[in-house]
C-alpha positions as a printed NumPy array, in Angstrom:
array([[  0.   ,   0.   ,   0.   ],
       [  1.354,   3.423,  -0.864],
       [  2.138,   5.921,   1.893],
       [ -0.551,   8.429,   0.924],
       [ -3.302,   5.781,   1.024],
       [ -2.027,   4.666,   4.409],
       [ -1.982,   8.24 ,   5.77 ],
       [ -5.515,   8.831,   4.503],
       [ -6.808,   5.6  ,   6.046],
       [ -5.147,   6.294,   9.394],
       [ -6.385,   9.893,   9.457],
       [ -9.927,   8.761,   8.634],
       [-10.041,   6.036,  11.258],
       [ -8.515,   8.312,  13.925],
       [-11.077,  11.025,  13.199],
       [-13.958,   8.537,  13.267],
       [-12.66 ,   7.251,  16.589],
       [-12.642,  10.829,  17.931],
       [-15.796,  12.249,  16.304],
       [-17.808,   9.524,  14.632],
       [-18.378,   8.906,  10.937],
       [-20.876,  11.683,  10.212],
       [-18.811,  14.439,  11.84 ],
       [-15.675,  13.392,   9.944],
       [-15.377,  15.34 ,   6.691],
       [-13.063,  14.725,   3.759],
       [-11.652,  18.203,   4.395],
       [-10.725,  17.14 ,   7.959],
       [ -9.252,  13.889,   6.651],
       [ -7.129,  15.741,   4.086],
       [ -5.866,  18.15 ,   6.72 ],
       [ -5.005,  15.358,   9.184],
       [ -3.348,  13.231,   6.481],
       [ -1.429,  16.168,   5.039],
       [ -2.838,  15.682,   1.546],
       [ -5.059,  17.622,  -0.827],
       [ -8.771,  16.773,  -0.642],
       [ -8.663,  15.842,  -4.356],
       [ -6.119,  13.142,  -3.5  ],
       [ -8.696,  11.463,  -1.258],
       [-11.237,  11.286,  -4.07 ],
       [ -8.631,  10.147,  -6.588],
       [ -7.357,   7.354,  -4.334],
       [-10.666,   6.209,  -2.798],
       [-13.63 ,   7.811,  -4.518],
       [-15.58 ,   8.445,  -1.323],
       [-15.28 ,   8.369,   2.453],
       [-17.013,   4.975,   2.733],
       [-14.298,   3.353,   0.633],
       [-11.615,   4.607,   3.01 ],
       [-13.406,   2.913,   5.901],
       [-13.803,  -0.336,   3.962],
       [-10.059,  -0.359,   3.246],
       [ -9.27 ,   0.553,   6.855],
       [-11.369,  -2.321,   8.179],
       [ -9.144,  -4.714,   6.212],
       [ -6.101,  -3.648,   8.229],
       [ -5.301,  -5.404,  11.503],
       [ -4.477,  -2.137,  13.251],
       [ -8.061,  -0.964,  12.68 ],
       [ -9.957,  -4.248,  12.894],
       [ -9.254,  -7.167,  15.241],
       [ -8.05 , -10.298,  13.521],
       [-10.42 , -12.702,  15.262],
       [-11.041, -16.135,  13.808],
       [-11.718, -19.595,  15.214],
       [ -7.929, -19.95 ,  15.394],
       [ -7.895, -17.132,  17.988],
       [ -9.618, -19.507,  20.412],
       [ -7.895, -22.777,  19.496],
       [ -5.546, -23.17 ,  22.488],
       [ -7.958, -25.554,  24.257],
       [ -6.735, -27.435,  27.357],
       [-10.017, -29.28 ,  28.149],
       [-10.032, -27.57 ,  31.557],
       [-13.149, -25.397,  31.856],
       [-11.57 , -22.661,  33.991],
       [ -8.42 , -22.389,  31.923],
       [-10.319, -22.493,  28.648],
       [-12.836, -19.812,  29.673],
       [ -9.906, -17.626,  30.74 ],
       [ -8.252, -18.205,  27.364],
       [-11.422, -17.161,  25.516],
       [-11.729, -13.986,  27.59 ],
       [ -8.015, -13.166,  27.521],
       [ -7.725, -13.563,  23.748],
       [-10.834, -11.466,  23.143],
       [ -9.565,  -8.672,  25.403],
       [ -6.169,  -8.812,  23.698],
       [ -7.699,  -8.394,  20.23 ],
       [-10.724,  -6.173,  20.901],
       [ -9.03 ,  -3.084,  22.247],
       [-10.742,  -0.053,  23.78 ],
       [ -9.733,   1.874,  20.637],
       [-11.582,  -0.621,  18.435],
       [-14.67 ,  -0.419,  20.664],
       [-14.698,   3.376,  20.284],
       [-14.146,   3.06 ,  16.541],
       [-16.964,   0.532,  16.168],
       [-19.314,   2.939,  17.948],
       [-18.252,   5.67 ,  15.52 ],
       [-18.965,   3.344,  12.592],
       [-22.62 ,   2.763,  13.485],
       [-23.751,   5.766,  11.496],
       [-26.722,   5.023,   9.194],
       [-24.691,   6.173,   6.159],
       [-22.209,   3.31 ,   6.583],
       [-23.87 ,   0.809,   8.912],
       [-24.811,  -1.637,   6.133],
       [-21.121,  -1.925,   5.225],
       [-19.548,  -1.938,   8.692],
       [-22.11 ,  -3.984,  10.654],
       [-21.161,  -7.35 ,   9.096],
       [-17.466,  -6.665,   9.712],
       [-18.092,  -5.682,  13.329],
       [-20.623,  -8.491,  13.935],
       [-18.138, -11.107,  12.755],
       [-16.164, -10.679,  15.982],
       [-18.921, -11.645,  18.458],
       [-20.219, -14.278,  16.023],
       [-16.869, -16.078,  15.911],
       [-16.55 , -15.862,  19.709],
       [-20.025, -17.305,  20.356],
       [-19.67 , -19.998,  17.684],
       [-16.252, -21.116,  18.966],
       [-17.207, -21.085,  22.643],
       [-20.574, -22.78 ,  21.978],
       [-18.835, -25.603,  20.094],
       [-16.318, -26.015,  22.92 ],
       [-19.071, -26.077,  25.571],
       [-21.137, -28.577,  23.547],
       [-18.133, -30.893,  23.421],
       [-17.549, -30.506,  27.181],
       [-21.248, -31.254,  27.762],
       [-21.108, -34.372,  25.538],
       [-18.131, -35.622,  27.541],
       [-19.987, -35.043,  30.821],
       [-17.526, -32.38 ,  32.019],
       [-20.225, -29.716,  32.472],
       [-23.908, -29.809,  33.318],
       [-26.871, -29.654,  30.976],
       [-26.651, -25.992,  29.966],
       [-27.724, -24.045,  26.902],
       [-24.262, -23.643,  25.369],
       [-25.117, -20.681,  23.16 ],
       [-26.725, -18.787,  26.04 ],
       [-23.716, -19.36 ,  28.279],
       [-21.326, -18.394,  25.449],
       [-23.352, -15.193,  24.988],
       [-23.045, -14.497,  28.723],
       [-19.273, -14.934,  28.579],
       [-19.119, -12.612,  25.572],
       [-21.342, -10.014,  27.257],
       [-19.161, -10.005,  30.353],
       [-15.951,  -9.807,  28.332],
       [-17.224,  -7.132,  25.95 ],
       [-18.683,  -5.237,  28.903],
       [-15.258,  -5.099,  30.516],
       [-13.63 ,  -3.744,  27.332],
       [-16.516,  -1.298,  26.748],
       [-16.349,   0.113,  30.279],
       [-12.561,   0.455,  30.057],
       [-12.92 ,   2.212,  26.687],
       [-15.627,   4.53 ,  27.976],
       [-14.534,   5.28 ,  31.534],
       [-10.966,   4.047,  32.032],
       [-10.607,   2.819,  35.614],
       [-13.46 ,   4.981,  36.959],
       [-16.063,   2.2  ,  36.762],
       [-14.053,  -1.04 ,  36.883],
       [-10.714,  -0.757,  38.631],
       [ -9.713,  -4.399,  38.152],
       [ -6.924,  -5.172,  35.742],
       [ -7.99 ,  -7.639,  33.063],
       [ -6.283, -10.699,  34.595],
       [ -7.927, -10.153,  37.977],
       [-11.287,  -9.529,  36.312],
       [-10.961, -12.676,  34.191],
       [ -9.856, -14.862,  37.121],
       [-12.65 , -13.714,  39.418],
       [-15.34 , -13.866,  36.729],
       [-14.373, -17.408,  35.728],
       [-14.166, -18.468,  39.38 ],
       [-17.729, -17.243,  39.947],
       [-18.96 , -19.066,  36.83 ],
       [-17.251, -22.329,  37.682],
       [-17.79 , -22.355,  41.452],
       [-21.035, -20.412,  41.635],
       [-22.118, -17.828,  44.16 ],
       [-24.153, -20.055,  46.478],
       [-22.597, -21.593,  49.563]])
């Protein structure tokens, strides 16, 4: 990729992260990237195309696949921690803020499938793992997809709160949060 395209993509994604898609103009992008506004149109055609190209780059879109969650030990606690840890490692607070900025109606039809792929892969991978553990009698008779969704909600919630409020709402570092959350799930809260 040429340097100008890269500068334009980075400027666009940074501005969307800061302001949202609608408030980001091609004039602002050109200024931030240090290029002429005509260069943006020549290289990309329109603002949407810059976002599409940006979402193909790992620095702007987490590289989550089933492989992300393949380090299975067949130990429920350790495996749940691995799922959470790998998600938190890939889905950064910056990406959460960016994904919020990309929910604008003008671009939602393009960005939603790219953003939705992340939770879909997580739920699919964890559900398959839990179904196997259930078949082997290692866990009780649970709805695997519902539990996988709960794990995702808790993990995403942690990243979202960190992205939105820093340490003001959840002070726990990710490892402590993961350990305690998994302990509660595996041991329960009842005495």
